[in-house]
Amino acid sequence: MRVEYINPFVEAAYNIMTEVLQADVERKDLYLKKTTQPVMGVAALVGLAGDVEGRVLIDMSQDTAIKIASTMNGEKLTGLDELAKATITELANMITAQAVTKLFDLGFKFDLTPPSIITGENMSVSNANVEALIVPLEMPQGLVEINVAIRERA
Amino acid sequence: MKHVSLKETKNLKDQTRIDFKMVTFTLAGKDYGIDIMKVKEISKASKFTFVPNAAPFVKGVYNLRGDIISVIDMRIFFNLEAEEAEGNTENMIILRLDSHVLSVIVDSIDKVIGISSETIQPPHPLFGDINIKYISGVVENEGRLYVILDVERILGDEEQVDGRTVESISASSISSAAPLSVQESTVSTTGNAVKEDVDIGFIEETLITFLSFYSSPVNQEWIRSRFSAWKKQKGEDVQLANVQDAEAYLSPFASPFSGSYWNSDFAEKAASFLPADHTGNFYIWNPGCESGYESYSVACLVKNRLPDVHLRIIAHDNDLIRISTAPGLVVNQASLGSLYDNFLTEGSRGKQFKKEIKDAILFEYHDITHDNTLPKLDMVVMRDTVSYIVPDRQQHIFNTLEEVMKPGGLLILGTHEQPINPGAWEKVENSGVVAYKKK
């Protein structure tokens, strides 16, 4: 993945998380994963197009998702209901949008697709021939991984 | 452009600290280890001089380059089945104990393993085959369980062991008591060759442990020639005991200008391999680019030689910190040489490469042991990089190269590296600088 893309995503994810949760967010070391990766349980997906092709996946466990949605809504949610799902979707949208804005300032043009959310057990995601950059963020609600796979359009 | 720079040992510190190394071997199919500090050397030999009236586990005495040492058969000592070695040549570990040197026979010698002493666990009282008082611990490594023997306790002087007086088998008493017969044991020439193989094998293992440098057909020739020089320098004590030793061993491996700007002379020689006329796209892959110095050098030398091509360099590294600085690299040196003068410009933050050079290079954070998606390549610059990758991925990378490189495409490896499949490449040379053209 192009070096210039990395920082905008890391910064956007960190800023948005800190802002919406009003909590201490700790960024762990970034790393690369091969093409097929397991997904923790709740995955919000935003597609990217333009100069590049790829997608951003915001990945967390169901428990973490409920806790984050509860904090963001200011009320205690008990399950992953419609409201919780909509909240996580919005979170993915905010992170990706801010990253894309930062990238535009650097001279890269990206378009976004509307976010979608996928939930389930034992899931994995694969992208043909693209490795993913993982940005792990640790917060009181649990671990959230920002999983970015982008490649240059050939 | 190494994945692990010799000067950089911070990565090693992140790993579990290796502070205990052992030589591993098998006895009756089970794995054992002996502290490497107790091991003098490894040898193969046969025809030991029999000593009358000695305990059954004493195989005899053996002449180790003039020193008479006693030979103990570990298997008989521990009441294990002693299988007859092939061609009667036994595997021996020669131990240097506090008081004397002696030799033990084992079934087969495996390798040197580095572990953290914190992971050594005390022996369980129910260990069957070997009496617990001879075991200093048990450790797991890569799925295998090793019993670490306390050789000082088993074979050290003045220890009453199981009713057998080990003192009676110490070298001094035997050398005076046993007249050497015509059967005097000698290490055959093949024995020496085997010993050298084992020594190199140990060094190869150590280089993996300390510097994740992997021996393979890419660099084996160099490792062997380096071993002779190392042996001359170090004498008998060839083993690499720590990171510093490993770095010293590997220090001549680095190619000229590895991980830095190439000087004009070197770049000129490399450029001489380029085709004289080429138009259109010119694709270059530069895996292991670190902070990008070599990528910029390659960009300048190609642009200098072939000004009209549409140049594209794909530069990869898996060290995020290093590669992060590459796209906006600032040149601190007063002058890099005449080659670079035309390609530099004063920017707001200092001297930088011109836009045409910067735009030609795509720096990507990428692990080349994963899948590599590449266009058809005209040139690959991969110096001192594959040697730091596990051998089956090295093979994979060379397969990829043979697939994606255009015929006549140019491959530049480290000075001490060569392609895995030499049949697929034609070697070209210009006063010391070597490259390979794809057939």
Coordinates of N, CA, C and O in Angstrom, one line a residue, chain A residues 1-7 27 29-35 128-134 150-152, chain B residues 312 316-318 320 323-327 358 361-373 393:
Chain A
M1 N 0.8 -1.2 0.0 CA 0.0 0.0 0.0 C 0.9 1.3 0.0 O 1.9 1.3 0.7
R2 N 0.5 2.2 -0.8 CA 1.3 3.4 -1.0 C 1.5 4.1 0.4 O 0.6 4.3 1.1
V3 N 2.7 4.5 0.6 CA 3.1 5.0 1.9 C 2.3 6.3 2.3 O 1.8 6.4 3.4
E4 N 2.0 7.1 1.3 CA 1.3 8.4 1.6 C -0.1 8.1 2.1 O -0.7 9.0 2.7
Y5 N -0.7 7.0 1.8 CA -2.1 6.7 2.2 C -2.2 6.4 3.7 O -3.3 6.4 4.3
I6 N -1.1 5.9 4.3 CA -1.2 5.3 5.6 C -1.6 6.3 6.7 O -2.5 6.1 7.4
N7 N -0.8 7.4 6.7 CA -1.1 8.4 7.8 C -2.5 8.9 7.8 O -3.1 9.0 8.9
R27 N -3.2 3.7 20.1 CA -2.9 3.0 18.8 C -1.8 2.0 19.0 O -0.7 2.3 19.5
D29 N 0.8 -1.0 17.3 CA 1.7 -1.0 16.1 C 0.9 -1.5 14.8 O 0.1 -2.4 14.9
L30 N 1.1 -0.8 13.7 CA 0.5 -1.1 12.5 C 1.2 -2.4 11.9 O 2.4 -2.6 12.2
Y31 N 0.4 -3.2 11.2 CA 1.1 -4.3 10.5 C 0.3 -4.7 9.2 O -0.8 -4.1 9.0
L32 N 0.9 -5.6 8.4 CA 0.3 -6.0 7.2 C -0.3 -7.4 7.4 O 0.4 -8.2 8.0
K33 N -1.4 -7.7 6.7 CA -1.9 -9.0 6.8 C -2.1 -9.5 5.4 O -2.3 -8.8 4.4
K34 N -2.0 -10.9 5.2 CA -2.1 -11.5 3.9 C -3.5 -11.3 3.4 O -4.4 -10.7 4.1
T35 N -3.8 -11.8 2.2 CA -5.1 -11.5 1.6 C -6.3 -12.0 2.3 O -7.4 -11.3 2.3
A128 N -8.5 -10.2 -3.6 CA -7.5 -10.8 -4.5 C -6.3 -9.9 -4.6 O -6.4 -8.7 -5.0
N129 N -5.2 -10.5 -4.3 CA -3.9 -9.9 -4.5 C -3.6 -8.5 -3.8 O -2.8 -7.8 -4.2
V130 N -4.4 -8.2 -2.8 CA -4.1 -7.0 -2.1 C -3.9 -7.4 -0.6 O -4.7 -8.1 0.0
E131 N -2.8 -6.9 0.0 CA -2.6 -7.2 1.4 C -3.3 -6.0 2.1 O -3.5 -4.9 1.6
A132 N -3.6 -6.2 3.4 CA -4.4 -5.2 4.1 C -3.5 -4.6 5.2 O -2.7 -5.3 5.8
L133 N -3.6 -3.3 5.4 CA -2.9 -2.6 6.5 C -3.9 -2.7 7.7 O -5.1 -2.3 7.5
I134 N -3.4 -3.1 8.8 CA -4.2 -3.2 10.0 C -3.8 -2.1 11.0 O -2.6 -2.0 11.3
I150 N -5.9 -1.2 -0.2 CA -6.0 -0.3 -1.4 C -5.0 -0.7 -2.4 O -3.8 -1.0 -2.0
R151 N -5.3 -0.7 -3.7 CA -4.2 -0.8 -4.6 C -4.4 0.2 -5.7 O -5.5 0.7 -6.0
E152 N -3.2 0.5 -6.4 CA -3.3 1.5 -7.5 C -4.0 0.9 -8.6 O -3.8 -0.3 -8.9
Chain B
R312 N 8.9 4.0 -14.2 CA 8.0 3.7 -13.0 C 8.8 2.7 -12.1 O 9.1 1.6 -12.5
H316 N 9.3 -1.3 -2.5 CA 8.6 -1.9 -1.4 C 9.5 -2.1 -0.1 O 10.7 -2.4 -0.3
D317 N 8.9 -1.9 1.0 CA 9.6 -2.3 2.3 C 8.6 -2.6 3.3 O 7.5 -2.0 3.3
N318 N 8.9 -3.5 4.2 CA 8.0 -3.8 5.3 C 8.4 -3.1 6.6 O 7.8 -3.4 7.7
L320 N 7.9 0.1 8.3 CA 7.0 1.3 8.1 C 7.8 2.6 8.4 O 7.7 3.6 7.7
I323 N 10.3 3.4 5.5 CA 9.8 3.8 4.2 C 8.9 5.0 4.3 O 8.7 5.8 3.3
S324 N 8.4 5.4 5.5 CA 7.6 6.6 5.7 C 8.3 7.8 5.2 O 7.7 8.8 4.7
T325 N 9.6 7.9 5.4 CA 10.3 9.1 5.1 C 10.7 9.2 3.6 O 11.1 10.2 3.1
A326 N 10.6 8.0 2.9 CA 11.1 7.9 1.6 C 10.4 8.9 0.6 O 11.1 9.6 -0.2
P327 N 9.1 9.0 0.6 CA 8.5 9.9 -0.5 C 9.0 11.4 -0.4 O 9.1 12.0 -1.4
K358 N 10.7 12.0 -8.4 CA 9.7 11.6 -7.3 C 8.5 10.9 -7.9 O 8.1 9.9 -7.3
I361 N 8.7 7.2 -8.8 CA 8.8 6.1 -7.7 C 7.6 6.1 -6.9 O 7.1 7.0 -6.4
L362 N 7.1 4.8 -6.8 CA 5.9 4.6 -6.0 C 6.4 3.8 -4.8 O 6.8 2.7 -4.9
F363 N 6.4 4.5 -3.6 CA 6.8 3.8 -2.4 C 5.6 3.1 -1.7 O 4.6 3.8 -1.5
E364 N 5.7 1.8 -1.5 CA 4.6 1.1 -0.9 C 5.0 0.3 0.3 O 6.1 -0.3 0.3
Y365 N 4.2 0.4 1.4 CA 4.4 -0.4 2.6 C 3.9 -1.8 2.3 O 2.7 -1.9 2.1
H366 N 4.8 -2.7 2.1 CA 4.3 -4.0 1.6 C 5.3 -5.1 2.1 O 6.5 -4.9 2.2
D367 N 4.8 -6.2 2.4 CA 5.6 -7.4 2.8 C 5.8 -8.3 1.6 O 4.8 -8.9 1.2
I368 N 7.0 -8.4 1.1 CA 7.2 -9.1 -0.2 C 7.0 -10.6 0.0 O 7.0 -11.4 -1.0
T369 N 6.9 -11.1 1.3 CA 6.7 -12.5 1.4 C 5.2 -12.8 1.2 O 4.8 -14.0 1.1
H370 N 4.4 -11.8 1.2 CA 3.0 -12.0 0.8 C 2.9 -12.0 -0.8 O 4.0 -12.0 -1.4
D371 N 1.7 -12.0 -1.3 CA 1.6 -12.1 -2.8 C 2.1 -10.7 -3.4 O 1.8 -9.7 -2.8
N372 N 2.8 -10.8 -4.5 CA 3.3 -9.6 -5.1 C 2.6 -9.4 -6.4 O 2.6 -10.3 -7.3
T373 N 1.8 -8.3 -6.5 CA 1.1 -8.0 -7.8 C 2.0 -7.0 -8.5 O 2.2 -5.9 -8.1
R393 N 10.1 -18.8 0.8 CA 9.6 -17.5 0.2 C 10.6 -17.0 -0.8 O 10.2 -16.3 -1.8

